[in-house]
């Protein structure tokens, strides 16, 4: 008797993994040094952000562990004032910069990831519907996307967040900030996905396997999500990496403008912003070090996305 | 009552101000377990006829007249939901290119189980077992391993076998095969055709075979229907039509077969090409290419008439010499 798909044995999974490691994809990845280094950096940053509560020396959310006397201590390599307890120095409130950065990166990555997930769900659904059904539905959603794209994401976000803050007060806002940011960035950027998905659906829907699926008697929803969707995954994967980077940047920009994460729960953006006023008094590290991490993270994600785009597009094989 | 009966089917494609008639008054029927061949050149309307049976014409094409009776119900009037319960369940279809008809990113198992689950309320395990047994039926070696394969891991012949197995999954009454062997190489073609013939016979499935390969039709089908420019020009028992074709077009097709020629001589062909649908000649659509055409042919649209189920649409039947004597003269 046959084994259903779900009961695939361990040995089979091992051979799958082995064949993946031997694949062209992995081979080309290994040959590209930029991609390997980028992936390494992204992995290290993501892991340290995820494991922040375990590896960071202090808990920046724990007010008891913070001593205002420790404020504005420069990084350890400053021979005069460096304190070996604080590897990267402290911020104006006396929080350890390293811990705060790790926790901040956690929030930035979380917002980036979930905002992209929201964009993806909205965009992919709308893109599939537009592309597959066509006609009036297509025209409606695509014009909506055009209108949405004619506003910049930041403008929409600033207006929405400012109105929310004014209407419900800063206290409620600081509690809900993370959800609001995810929501706003997520909704503002769906047209990117919708357009990409729609374009690939238009190319896919005239292929015979779609006819075959219709001939089998499948419902349009099943054809869209089970048959066409998997075929549009590679462009989705590529824009997802870029979009995560974009979402993190948007969040940082909003936080820098004071509309993002509150100071007691800082993301990379609000850290940069909080240090900005001290930069002329010589406490450069409060702004520069988080900025460095932000740039490093965004750059590696983008380089990885670039590589992925080349790798998934067989027309662009270089060698 | 016939299992499938198509009466005076008309299909048109409205294109801006003009409307192209792709199928004109085509009628045919199919009994349970019967095998019907539809032949004709590219553009004769064979595939459109097949797609219209399943109501799957691509826009802007539409059925503008006639009836398609499946077990007495006119399925051309069915809505989408009703139609879905017929498609793939009671009438399946096999396409030309198996590379294109299988979804490149899903395994064979996923596709077959999907297909079953779209029509039956069964568990994954049952669906798996049915799929494996169907793969066995189409002689795929080690079917359980092949279930886990992706289409690109299979050879062309193997893929077409999978497609046939998928068509048989739900034990349909009719299979419509649209040039099922055209994309395969010749040795595999024969294998696949024999396999389809056996499966249709053993499962008592009706087959509508659309092809331009007369050799295939003569091996597999019991009845044959020759189409030209959207009309049926000749129909009858396969053996009768192949050995004693009456319509000049059918004769042209048969004469064009290489085996009808003496070795080394120039191959026969029907002069000219199929007329475009928006510039069909008046009268009999075949008249510009016909050796027997007269003035009358430009005026009258011939009716499909004949005896003993062998019908021909030509007004000059009496004048035309028998096929054998014509071959002898060459």
Coordinates of C-alpha atoms in Angstrom, one line a residue:
Chain A
X1 CA 0.0 0.0 0.0
X2 CA 1.2 3.5 -0.8
X3 CA 2.4 5.9 1.8
X4 CA 0.5 9.2 1.7
X5 CA 2.5 12.3 1.1
X6 CA 2.5 13.4 4.7
X7 CA 4.2 10.2 6.0
X8 CA 7.4 10.8 4.0
X9 CA 10.1 9.0 5.9
X10 CA 13.1 10.6 7.4
X11 CA 15.4 9.0 4.9
X12 CA 13.5 10.6 2.1
X13 CA 13.8 14.0 3.7
X14 CA 17.5 13.4 4.0
X15 CA 17.8 12.7 0.3
X16 CA 15.7 15.7 -0.5
X17 CA 18.1 17.9 1.5
X18 CA 21.1 16.2 -0.1
X19 CA 19.8 16.8 -3.6
X20 CA 19.1 20.4 -2.7
X21 CA 22.7 20.9 -1.4
X22 CA 23.9 19.4 -4.7
X23 CA 21.7 21.6 -6.8
X24 CA 22.7 24.2 -9.3
X25 CA 21.1 26.8 -7.1
X26 CA 23.3 26.1 -4.2
X27 CA 26.4 25.7 -6.4
X28 CA 25.9 29.1 -7.9
X29 CA 25.3 30.6 -4.5
X30 CA 28.6 29.2 -3.2
X31 CA 30.4 30.7 -6.1
X32 CA 29.1 34.1 -5.5
X33 CA 31.1 35.6 -2.6
X34 CA 29.0 38.7 -2.2
X35 CA 25.9 36.5 -1.8
X36 CA 27.6 34.2 0.7
X37 CA 28.8 37.1 2.8
X38 CA 25.5 38.9 2.7
X39 CA 23.6 35.8 3.8
X40 CA 26.1 35.3 6.6
X41 CA 25.6 38.8 7.8
X42 CA 21.8 38.6 7.6
X43 CA 21.8 35.3 9.4
X44 CA 24.0 36.6 12.2
X45 CA 22.0 39.8 12.6
X46 CA 18.6 38.0 12.5
X47 CA 19.8 35.3 14.9
X48 CA 21.2 37.7 17.4
X49 CA 18.0 39.8 17.1
X50 CA 15.8 36.7 17.7
X51 CA 17.9 35.5 20.5
X52 CA 18.3 39.0 22.0
X53 CA 16.8 38.1 25.4
X54 CA 19.3 35.3 25.8
X55 CA 22.5 36.9 24.5
X56 CA 22.2 40.6 25.3
X57 CA 24.1 41.6 28.5
X58 CA 21.3 43.8 29.8
X59 CA 17.5 44.0 29.5
X60 CA 16.8 47.5 28.2
X61 CA 13.1 47.2 29.1
X62 CA 13.9 46.5 32.7
X63 CA 14.0 49.9 34.4
X64 CA 15.5 48.5 37.6
X65 CA 18.8 47.6 35.8
X66 CA 19.2 51.0 34.3
X67 CA 21.2 53.6 36.3
X68 CA 21.0 57.2 35.1
X69 CA 24.6 57.6 36.4
X70 CA 25.7 55.3 33.5
X71 CA 24.4 57.6 30.9
X72 CA 26.4 58.6 27.8
X73 CA 29.3 56.3 28.5
X74 CA 31.3 56.0 25.2
X75 CA 32.2 52.6 23.7
X76 CA 35.0 50.5 25.4
X77 CA 37.6 51.5 22.9
X78 CA 37.5 55.1 24.2
X79 CA 40.5 54.9 26.6
X80 CA 39.4 57.7 28.9
X81 CA 35.8 57.1 29.7
X82 CA 35.0 53.6 28.4
X83 CA 33.5 51.2 30.8
X84 CA 34.0 47.5 30.1
X85 CA 30.5 46.7 31.2
X86 CA 29.1 48.5 28.2
X87 CA 30.8 47.2 25.0
X88 CA 29.2 49.8 22.7
X89 CA 28.6 52.5 25.4
X90 CA 25.3 53.7 26.8
X91 CA 22.6 56.0 25.7
X92 CA 21.3 59.2 27.5
X93 CA 19.1 57.1 29.8
X94 CA 22.0 54.8 30.8
X95 CA 20.9 51.8 28.7
X96 CA 23.5 49.5 27.3
X97 CA 23.8 50.3 23.6
X98 CA 24.5 46.7 22.5
X99 CA 21.5 45.3 24.3
X100 CA 19.3 48.2 23.1
X101 CA 20.5 47.7 19.5
X102 CA 19.8 43.9 19.6
X103 CA 16.3 44.5 21.0
X104 CA 15.7 47.4 18.6
X105 CA 16.8 45.2 15.6
X106 CA 14.3 42.6 16.9
X107 CA 11.5 45.1 16.7
X108 CA 12.7 46.5 13.3
X109 CA 12.9 43.0 11.8
X110 CA 9.6 42.0 13.2
X111 CA 7.9 45.1 11.8
X112 CA 9.7 44.5 8.5
X113 CA 8.7 40.8 8.3
X114 CA 5.1 41.2 9.4
X115 CA 4.5 44.3 7.2
X116 CA 5.8 42.3 4.2
X117 CA 3.6 39.4 5.2
X118 CA 0.6 41.6 5.2
X119 CA 1.6 43.3 1.9
X120 CA 2.1 39.8 0.5
X121 CA -1.3 38.4 1.5
X122 CA -3.1 41.5 0.3
X123 CA -1.0 41.9 -2.9
X124 CA -1.0 38.3 -3.9
X125 CA -4.7 37.9 -3.4
X126 CA -5.5 41.0 -5.3
X127 CA -2.9 40.2 -8.0
X128 CA -4.3 36.7 -8.6
X129 CA -7.9 37.9 -8.8
X130 CA -7.0 40.8 -11.1
X131 CA -4.8 38.7 -13.4
X132 CA -7.1 35.6 -13.5
X133 CA -10.5 37.2 -13.6
X134 CA -9.5 40.2 -15.7
X135 CA -12.2 42.7 -16.9
X136 CA -13.8 45.1 -14.5
X137 CA -12.2 43.6 -11.4
X138 CA -8.8 43.9 -12.9
X139 CA -9.4 47.5 -14.0
X140 CA -10.7 48.5 -10.6
X141 CA -7.8 47.1 -8.6
X142 CA -5.1 48.3 -10.9
X143 CA -6.5 51.9 -10.9
X144 CA -6.7 51.6 -7.1
X145 CA -3.0 50.6 -7.2
X146 CA -2.1 53.4 -9.5
X147 CA -3.8 55.9 -7.1
X148 CA -2.1 54.3 -4.1
X149 CA 1.3 54.4 -5.8
X150 CA 0.9 58.1 -6.6
X151 CA 1.0 58.8 -2.8
X152 CA 4.4 58.0 -1.3
X153 CA 4.3 55.4 1.5
X154 CA 5.8 57.8 4.0
X155 CA 3.2 60.4 3.3
X156 CA 0.4 58.0 3.8
X157 CA 2.0 56.6 6.9
X158 CA 2.7 60.0 8.4
X159 CA -0.8 61.3 7.9
X160 CA -2.4 58.1 9.3
X161 CA -0.1 57.8 12.3
X162 CA -0.3 61.5 13.1
X163 CA -4.1 61.4 13.0
X164 CA -4.1 58.3 15.2
X165 CA -1.8 59.9 17.7
X166 CA -3.8 63.1 17.8
X167 CA -7.1 61.3 18.1
X168 CA -6.3 58.6 20.7
X169 CA -3.4 60.2 22.6
X170 CA 0.3 59.3 22.7
X171 CA -0.1 56.8 25.5
X172 CA -2.4 54.4 23.6
X173 CA -0.3 55.0 20.6
X174 CA 2.9 53.9 22.2
X175 CA 1.1 50.7 23.3
X176 CA -0.2 50.0 19.8
X177 CA 2.8 51.4 17.9
X178 CA 4.1 48.1 16.6
X179 CA 0.7 47.0 15.2
X180 CA 0.0 50.4 13.7
X181 CA 3.4 50.4 12.0
X182 CA 2.9 46.9 10.6
X183 CA -0.6 47.8 9.4
X184 CA 0.3 51.1 7.8
X185 CA 3.5 49.9 6.1
X186 CA 1.7 46.7 5.1
X187 CA -1.3 48.4 3.5
X188 CA 0.6 51.2 1.9
X189 CA 2.8 48.9 -0.2
X190 CA 0.4 46.2 -1.5
X191 CA 0.5 47.4 -5.1
X192 CA 4.1 46.3 -5.5
X193 CA 3.0 42.7 -5.0
X194 CA -0.3 43.0 -6.8
X195 CA 1.3 44.3 -9.9
X196 CA 4.1 41.7 -9.9
X197 CA 1.7 38.8 -9.3
X198 CA -0.8 40.1 -11.8
X199 CA 1.9 40.3 -14.5
X200 CA 3.0 36.7 -13.9
X201 CA -0.6 35.5 -13.7
X202 CA -1.3 37.0 -17.1
X203 CA 1.7 35.1 -18.5
X204 CA 0.7 31.8 -16.8
X205 CA -3.0 31.8 -17.3
X206 CA -2.7 31.0 -21.0
X207 CA -0.6 28.0 -20.5
X208 CA -2.1 24.7 -21.1
X209 CA -1.9 23.4 -17.6
X210 CA -4.4 26.0 -16.6
X211 CA -6.7 24.8 -19.4
X212 CA -6.1 21.3 -18.1
X213 CA -7.1 22.3 -14.6
X214 CA -10.3 23.9 -15.9
X215 CA -11.0 20.8 -17.9
X216 CA -10.6 18.7 -14.8
X217 CA -13.4 20.8 -13.4
X218 CA -11.6 22.8 -10.7
X219 CA -13.1 25.9 -9.3
X220 CA -11.4 29.2 -10.2
X221 CA -10.3 29.8 -6.6
X222 CA -8.5 26.4 -6.6
X223 CA -6.9 27.0 -9.9
X224 CA -5.7 30.5 -8.8
X225 CA -4.2 29.5 -5.5
X226 CA -3.2 25.9 -6.0
X227 CA -2.0 25.9 -9.6
X228 CA -1.1 29.4 -10.7
X229 CA 0.2 30.8 -7.4
X230 CA 3.1 28.3 -7.0
X231 CA 4.2 29.3 -10.5
X232 CA 4.5 32.9 -9.6
X233 CA 6.6 32.3 -6.5
X234 CA 10.0 33.3 -7.8
X235 CA 9.2 36.9 -8.5
X236 CA 7.4 37.1 -5.2
X237 CA 10.4 35.8 -3.4
X238 CA 12.6 38.4 -5.1
X239 CA 10.4 41.4 -4.3
X240 CA 9.9 40.1 -0.7
X241 CA 13.6 40.5 0.1
X242 CA 13.6 44.0 -1.3
X243 CA 10.3 44.8 0.4
X244 CA 11.6 43.7 3.8
X245 CA 14.5 46.1 3.5
X246 CA 12.1 48.8 2.4
X247 CA 9.7 48.2 5.3
X248 CA 12.6 48.4 7.8
X249 CA 13.7 51.7 6.2
X250 CA 10.2 53.1 6.3
X251 CA 9.9 52.1 9.9
X252 CA 13.2 53.7 10.7
X253 CA 12.2 56.9 8.9
X254 CA 8.9 57.1 10.7
X255 CA 10.6 56.4 14.0
X256 CA 13.2 59.1 13.3
X257 CA 10.4 61.5 12.7
X258 CA 8.9 60.6 16.0
X259 CA 5.9 58.6 14.6
X260 CA 7.4 55.2 15.1
X261 CA 8.3 53.2 18.1
X262 CA 8.3 55.0 21.5
X263 CA 11.6 55.7 23.3
X264 CA 11.0 53.1 26.0
X265 CA 10.7 50.4 23.4
X266 CA 13.1 51.6 20.7
X267 CA 13.6 50.3 17.2
X268 CA 16.7 51.0 15.3
X269 CA 15.1 54.2 13.9
X270 CA 14.0 55.6 17.2
X271 CA 17.5 54.8 18.6
X272 CA 19.1 56.8 15.8
X273 CA 16.6 59.6 16.4
X274 CA 17.1 59.6 20.2
X275 CA 20.8 60.0 19.8
X276 CA 20.6 62.7 17.2
X277 CA 20.3 65.6 19.7
X278 CA 23.5 64.5 21.5
X279 CA 25.6 64.2 18.4
X280 CA 27.0 67.8 18.7
X281 CA 27.8 67.3 22.4
X282 CA 30.2 64.6 21.3
X283 CA 28.1 61.5 22.0
X284 CA 28.2 60.3 18.4
X285 CA 28.0 56.6 19.2
X286 CA 24.3 56.8 20.2
X287 CA 23.4 57.7 16.6
X288 CA 26.2 56.2 14.6
X289 CA 26.3 52.7 15.9
X290 CA 22.6 51.9 15.4
X291 CA 22.9 53.6 12.0
X292 CA 25.8 51.3 11.1
X293 CA 23.7 48.2 12.1
X294 CA 20.7 49.5 10.1
X295 CA 22.9 50.1 7.0
X296 CA 24.6 46.8 7.3
X297 CA 21.2 45.0 7.6
X298 CA 19.6 46.7 4.7
X299 CA 22.6 46.4 2.5
X300 CA 23.0 42.7 3.0
X301 CA 19.3 42.1 2.5
X302 CA 19.4 44.0 -0.7
X303 CA 22.5 42.3 -2.0
X304 CA 20.9 39.0 -1.2
X305 CA 17.7 40.1 -3.1
X306 CA 19.8 41.1 -6.1
X307 CA 21.5 37.7 -6.1
X308 CA 18.2 35.9 -5.8
X309 CA 16.8 37.9 -8.7
X310 CA 19.7 36.9 -10.9
X311 CA 19.6 33.3 -9.7
X312 CA 15.8 32.8 -10.3
X313 CA 15.8 34.4 -13.7
X314 CA 17.4 32.0 -16.1
X315 CA 17.6 34.7 -18.8
X316 CA 20.2 36.5 -16.8
X317 CA 22.7 33.7 -16.3
X318 CA 26.0 35.5 -16.5
X319 CA 28.4 32.6 -17.1
Chain B
X1 CA -30.6 7.6 -26.7
X2 CA -27.0 8.4 -27.5
X3 CA -24.7 9.3 -24.7
X4 CA -23.6 12.5 -26.3
X5 CA -25.5 14.2 -29.0
X6 CA -24.4 17.4 -30.7
X7 CA -27.1 19.0 -32.8
X8 CA -26.6 21.8 -35.2
X9 CA -23.8 23.3 -33.1
X10 CA -22.7 26.8 -34.1
X11 CA -19.8 28.6 -32.6
X12 CA -18.9 32.2 -33.4
X13 CA -16.1 34.6 -32.4
X14 CA -17.3 38.2 -32.4
X15 CA -14.3 40.4 -33.2
X16 CA -15.2 44.0 -33.2
X17 CA -17.6 44.6 -36.0
X18 CA -17.2 41.3 -37.8
X19 CA -18.2 37.9 -36.4
X20 CA -16.3 34.8 -37.4
X21 CA -18.3 31.6 -37.6
X22 CA -15.9 28.9 -36.5
X23 CA -18.4 26.0 -36.4
X24 CA -21.4 25.9 -38.7
X25 CA -24.2 23.4 -38.1
X26 CA -22.1 20.5 -36.9
X27 CA -24.0 17.5 -35.7
X28 CA -22.7 14.2 -34.4
X29 CA -23.4 11.7 -31.7
X30 CA -21.4 9.3 -29.6
X31 CA -22.7 6.1 -28.0
X32 CA -21.3 4.6 -24.8
X33 CA -18.0 3.1 -25.5
X34 CA -17.9 4.3 -29.1
X35 CA -14.8 5.9 -30.6
X36 CA -15.2 8.8 -33.0
X37 CA -12.4 10.5 -34.9
X38 CA -12.6 14.1 -36.0
X39 CA -10.1 14.9 -38.8
X40 CA -9.3 18.0 -40.8
X41 CA -6.5 20.5 -41.5
X42 CA -5.4 23.1 -39.0
X43 CA -8.2 25.6 -38.6
X44 CA -11.0 23.3 -39.6
X45 CA -12.7 23.8 -36.2
X46 CA -11.8 20.4 -34.6
X47 CA -10.5 21.8 -31.4
X48 CA -13.1 24.5 -31.2
X49 CA -15.8 21.8 -31.5
X50 CA -14.2 19.8 -28.6
X51 CA -13.8 22.8 -26.4
X52 CA -17.4 23.8 -27.0
X53 CA -18.5 20.4 -25.7
X54 CA -17.0 21.3 -22.3
X55 CA -18.1 24.9 -22.6
X56 CA -14.5 26.0 -22.3
X57 CA -14.2 28.3 -25.3
X58 CA -11.8 31.1 -24.7
X59 CA -13.3 34.6 -24.9
X60 CA -14.7 36.0 -27.1
X61 CA -15.8 32.6 -28.6
X62 CA -19.3 31.5 -27.8
X63 CA -21.9 28.9 -28.7
X64 CA -24.4 30.7 -30.8
X65 CA -26.7 27.9 -31.7
X66 CA -27.5 24.3 -31.4
X67 CA -27.6 21.8 -28.5
X68 CA -25.1 19.6 -26.8
X69 CA -27.1 16.8 -25.2
X70 CA -25.2 14.7 -22.6
X71 CA -27.5 11.9 -21.4
X72 CA -30.4 14.0 -22.6
X73 CA -29.4 17.3 -20.8
X74 CA -28.4 20.2 -22.8
X75 CA -25.0 21.0 -21.2
X76 CA -24.4 24.0 -23.3
X77 CA -26.9 25.8 -21.1
X78 CA -25.4 24.7 -17.9
X79 CA -23.9 27.3 -15.5
X80 CA -20.4 27.1 -14.3
X81 CA -21.1 25.1 -11.2
X82 CA -23.1 22.5 -13.0
X83 CA -20.4 22.4 -15.7
X84 CA -17.6 21.8 -13.2
X85 CA -19.4 18.6 -12.0
X86 CA -19.2 17.3 -15.6
X87 CA -15.7 18.5 -16.6
X88 CA -13.0 16.0 -15.6
X89 CA -15.6 13.9 -13.8
X90 CA -17.8 12.5 -16.6
X91 CA -16.1 14.0 -19.6
X92 CA -12.3 14.3 -19.5
X93 CA -9.9 15.8 -21.9
X94 CA -6.4 15.1 -23.0
X95 CA -4.3 17.8 -24.6
X96 CA -1.6 17.8 -27.2
X97 CA 1.5 18.6 -25.3
X98 CA 2.0 16.8 -22.0
X99 CA 4.8 19.1 -21.1
X100 CA 2.4 22.0 -21.0
X101 CA -0.6 20.3 -19.5
X102 CA 1.1 19.2 -16.3
X103 CA 1.8 21.9 -13.8
X104 CA 5.6 22.3 -13.7
X105 CA 5.8 23.1 -10.0
X106 CA 3.5 20.4 -8.5
X107 CA 4.3 16.7 -8.1
X108 CA 2.3 14.1 -10.0
X109 CA 0.7 13.0 -6.7
X110 CA -0.5 16.6 -5.8
X111 CA -2.0 17.0 -9.3
X112 CA -3.8 13.7 -9.3
X113 CA -5.1 14.0 -5.8
X114 CA -6.3 17.5 -6.5
X115 CA -8.2 16.3 -9.4
X116 CA -9.9 13.5 -7.4
X117 CA -10.6 15.8 -4.5
X118 CA -12.2 18.3 -6.8
X119 CA -15.0 15.8 -7.6
X120 CA -15.1 13.3 -4.7
X121 CA -15.3 13.5 -1.0
X122 CA -12.5 11.1 -0.2
X123 CA -9.5 11.1 2.0
X124 CA -6.0 11.7 0.8
X125 CA -5.1 8.1 1.4
X126 CA -7.9 6.8 -0.8
X127 CA -7.1 9.4 -3.5
X128 CA -3.5 8.3 -3.3
X129 CA -4.5 4.6 -3.8
X130 CA -6.8 5.3 -6.7
X131 CA -4.1 7.4 -8.4
X132 CA -1.5 4.7 -8.0
X133 CA -3.8 2.1 -9.4
X134 CA -4.5 4.4 -12.4
X135 CA -0.8 4.9 -13.0
X136 CA -0.5 1.1 -13.0
X137 CA -3.2 0.9 -15.5
X138 CA -1.3 3.1 -17.9
X139 CA 1.7 0.8 -17.5
X140 CA 3.9 3.2 -15.6
X141 CA 6.7 1.3 -13.9
X142 CA 7.0 1.7 -10.1
X143 CA 4.0 4.1 -9.9
X144 CA 4.5 4.9 -6.2
X145 CA 7.9 6.4 -6.9
X146 CA 6.6 8.3 -9.9
X147 CA 3.9 9.8 -7.7
X148 CA 6.6 11.8 -6.0
X149 CA 8.1 13.0 -9.3
X150 CA 7.8 16.4 -10.8
X151 CA 6.8 16.6 -14.5
X152 CA 10.3 17.5 -15.6
X153 CA 11.6 14.3 -14.2
X154 CA 9.5 12.2 -16.6
X155 CA 10.1 11.5 -20.2
X156 CA 7.6 12.7 -22.9
X157 CA 5.9 9.4 -23.2
X158 CA 5.7 8.9 -19.5
X159 CA 4.2 12.4 -19.1
X160 CA 1.5 11.6 -21.6
X161 CA 0.8 8.4 -19.7
X162 CA 0.4 10.4 -16.5
X163 CA -2.0 12.7 -18.4
X164 CA -4.0 9.7 -19.6
X165 CA -4.1 8.3 -16.1
X166 CA -5.4 11.7 -14.8
X167 CA -8.1 11.7 -17.5
X168 CA -9.2 8.2 -16.3
X169 CA -9.1 9.0 -12.6
X170 CA -12.7 9.7 -12.1
X171 CA -13.9 6.9 -14.5
X172 CA -15.4 9.3 -17.0
X173 CA -17.9 8.2 -19.7
X174 CA -16.2 10.2 -22.5
X175 CA -12.6 11.2 -23.1
X176 CA -11.9 14.0 -25.6
X177 CA -8.3 13.6 -26.9
X178 CA -7.1 16.7 -28.8
X179 CA -4.1 15.4 -30.9
X180 CA -2.8 13.3 -28.0
X181 CA 0.3 12.0 -29.8
X182 CA 1.4 15.0 -31.9
X183 CA 4.1 16.1 -29.5
X184 CA 5.5 12.6 -29.1
X185 CA 8.0 10.8 -31.3
X186 CA 6.7 8.2 -33.7
X187 CA 7.6 5.1 -31.7
X188 CA 6.0 6.4 -28.6
X189 CA 3.0 7.6 -30.6
X190 CA 2.0 4.0 -31.5
X191 CA 2.5 2.8 -27.9
X192 CA 0.3 5.6 -26.5
X193 CA -2.4 5.0 -29.1
X194 CA -2.5 1.3 -28.5
X195 CA -2.7 2.0 -24.8
X196 CA -5.6 4.5 -25.2
X197 CA -7.4 2.0 -27.4
X198 CA -7.1 -0.7 -24.8
X199 CA -8.1 1.5 -22.0
X200 CA -11.1 2.7 -23.8
X201 CA -12.2 -0.8 -24.7
X202 CA -11.6 -2.2 -21.2
X203 CA -13.3 0.6 -19.4
X204 CA -16.1 1.1 -22.0
X205 CA -15.2 4.8 -22.3
X206 CA -16.3 6.8 -25.3
X207 CA -13.5 8.5 -27.1
X208 CA -13.5 11.6 -29.3
X209 CA -10.1 11.6 -31.0
X210 CA -9.2 14.9 -32.7
X211 CA -6.2 14.5 -35.0
X212 CA -4.9 15.2 -38.5
X213 CA -3.2 11.8 -38.6
X214 CA -5.4 9.6 -40.7
X215 CA -3.3 6.5 -39.9
X216 CA -4.0 7.0 -36.2
X217 CA -7.7 7.5 -36.8
X218 CA -8.0 4.3 -38.9
X219 CA -6.4 2.2 -36.2
X220 CA -8.3 3.5 -33.3
X221 CA -11.8 4.8 -34.2
X222 CA -15.0 3.2 -35.4
X223 CA -16.5 6.3 -36.9
X224 CA -14.9 9.2 -38.6
X225 CA -16.0 12.8 -39.2
X226 CA -14.0 15.0 -41.7
X227 CA -14.3 18.7 -41.1
X228 CA -13.4 21.6 -43.4
X229 CA -13.8 25.3 -42.6
X230 CA -16.2 24.7 -39.7
X231 CA -18.4 22.2 -41.5
X232 CA -18.6 18.4 -41.6
X233 CA -17.9 17.4 -45.2
X234 CA -18.0 13.7 -44.8
X235 CA -18.8 11.2 -42.0
X236 CA -19.2 7.5 -41.7
X237 CA -17.7 4.2 -40.5
X238 CA -13.9 4.6 -40.4
X239 CA -13.2 1.7 -42.7
X240 CA -15.8 2.7 -45.2
X241 CA -14.6 6.3 -45.4
X242 CA -10.9 5.4 -45.6
X243 CA -11.4 2.8 -48.3
X244 CA -14.1 4.6 -50.2
X245 CA -13.9 8.3 -49.6
X246 CA -16.4 10.3 -51.6
X247 CA -15.8 14.0 -50.8
X248 CA -12.9 15.5 -52.9
X249 CA -11.4 16.9 -49.7
X250 CA -11.3 13.5 -47.9
X251 CA -9.8 12.0 -51.0
X252 CA -7.2 14.8 -51.1
X253 CA -6.2 14.0 -47.5
X254 CA -5.9 10.3 -48.2
X255 CA -3.9 10.9 -51.4
X256 CA -1.5 13.1 -49.5
X257 CA -0.5 10.1 -47.4
X258 CA 3.0 9.1 -48.4
X259 CA 2.1 5.4 -48.5
X260 CA -0.4 6.1 -51.3
X261 CA 2.4 7.2 -53.6
X262 CA 4.9 5.2 -55.6
X263 CA 8.4 5.5 -54.2
X264 CA 10.5 8.4 -55.6
X265 CA 7.5 10.3 -57.1
X266 CA 6.4 13.7 -56.0
X267 CA 4.0 13.6 -53.0
X268 CA 0.4 14.6 -53.7
X269 CA -1.0 17.6 -52.0
X270 CA -4.2 19.5 -52.0
X271 CA -3.4 22.8 -53.7
X272 CA -4.0 26.0 -51.9
X273 CA -4.7 26.4 -48.2
X274 CA -7.6 26.5 -45.9
X275 CA -9.5 29.8 -46.5
X276 CA -9.5 32.3 -43.7
X277 CA -12.8 32.3 -41.7
X278 CA -13.4 36.0 -42.6
X279 CA -13.1 35.3 -46.3
X280 CA -14.9 32.0 -46.9
X281 CA -15.8 31.4 -50.6
X282 CA -19.4 31.4 -51.5
X283 CA -21.2 28.1 -51.8
X284 CA -19.1 25.0 -51.0
X285 CA -16.1 26.3 -49.0
X286 CA -13.8 23.8 -50.7
X287 CA -14.6 25.0 -54.2
X288 CA -11.3 27.0 -54.9
X289 CA -9.2 23.9 -54.1
X290 CA -11.5 21.3 -55.7
X291 CA -10.7 19.6 -59.0
X292 CA -14.4 18.9 -59.7
X293 CA -15.7 22.4 -58.9
X294 CA -18.3 23.9 -61.3
X295 CA -20.3 27.1 -61.3
X296 CA -22.9 25.4 -59.2
X297 CA -20.4 24.9 -56.4
X298 CA -20.1 28.6 -56.0
X299 CA -23.8 29.0 -55.4
X300 CA -25.1 26.1 -53.4
X301 CA -24.0 25.1 -49.9
X302 CA -24.1 21.3 -50.2
X303 CA -26.1 19.3 -47.7
X304 CA -24.7 16.4 -45.8
X305 CA -26.4 13.4 -47.3
X306 CA -25.9 9.7 -48.0
X307 CA -26.8 6.2 -47.3
X308 CA -25.9 3.6 -44.6
X309 CA -24.5 6.3 -42.3
X310 CA -21.9 7.3 -44.8
X311 CA -22.8 11.0 -45.5
X312 CA -21.1 13.4 -47.8
X313 CA -21.6 17.1 -48.4
X314 CA -20.9 17.4 -52.1
X315 CA -23.3 18.1 -55.0
X316 CA -21.2 16.3 -57.6
X317 CA -21.1 12.8 -56.0
X318 CA -22.4 11.1 -59.2
X319 CA -19.8 12.7 -61.4
X320 CA -16.8 11.9 -59.3
X321 CA -15.2 8.6 -60.2
X322 CA -14.6 6.0 -57.5
X323 CA -11.5 6.5 -55.4
X324 CA -9.9 3.2 -56.5
X325 CA -10.2 4.0 -60.2
X326 CA -8.8 7.5 -59.5
X327 CA -5.8 6.0 -57.7
X328 CA -5.3 3.6 -60.6
X329 CA -5.0 6.4 -63.1
X330 CA -2.0 7.9 -61.6

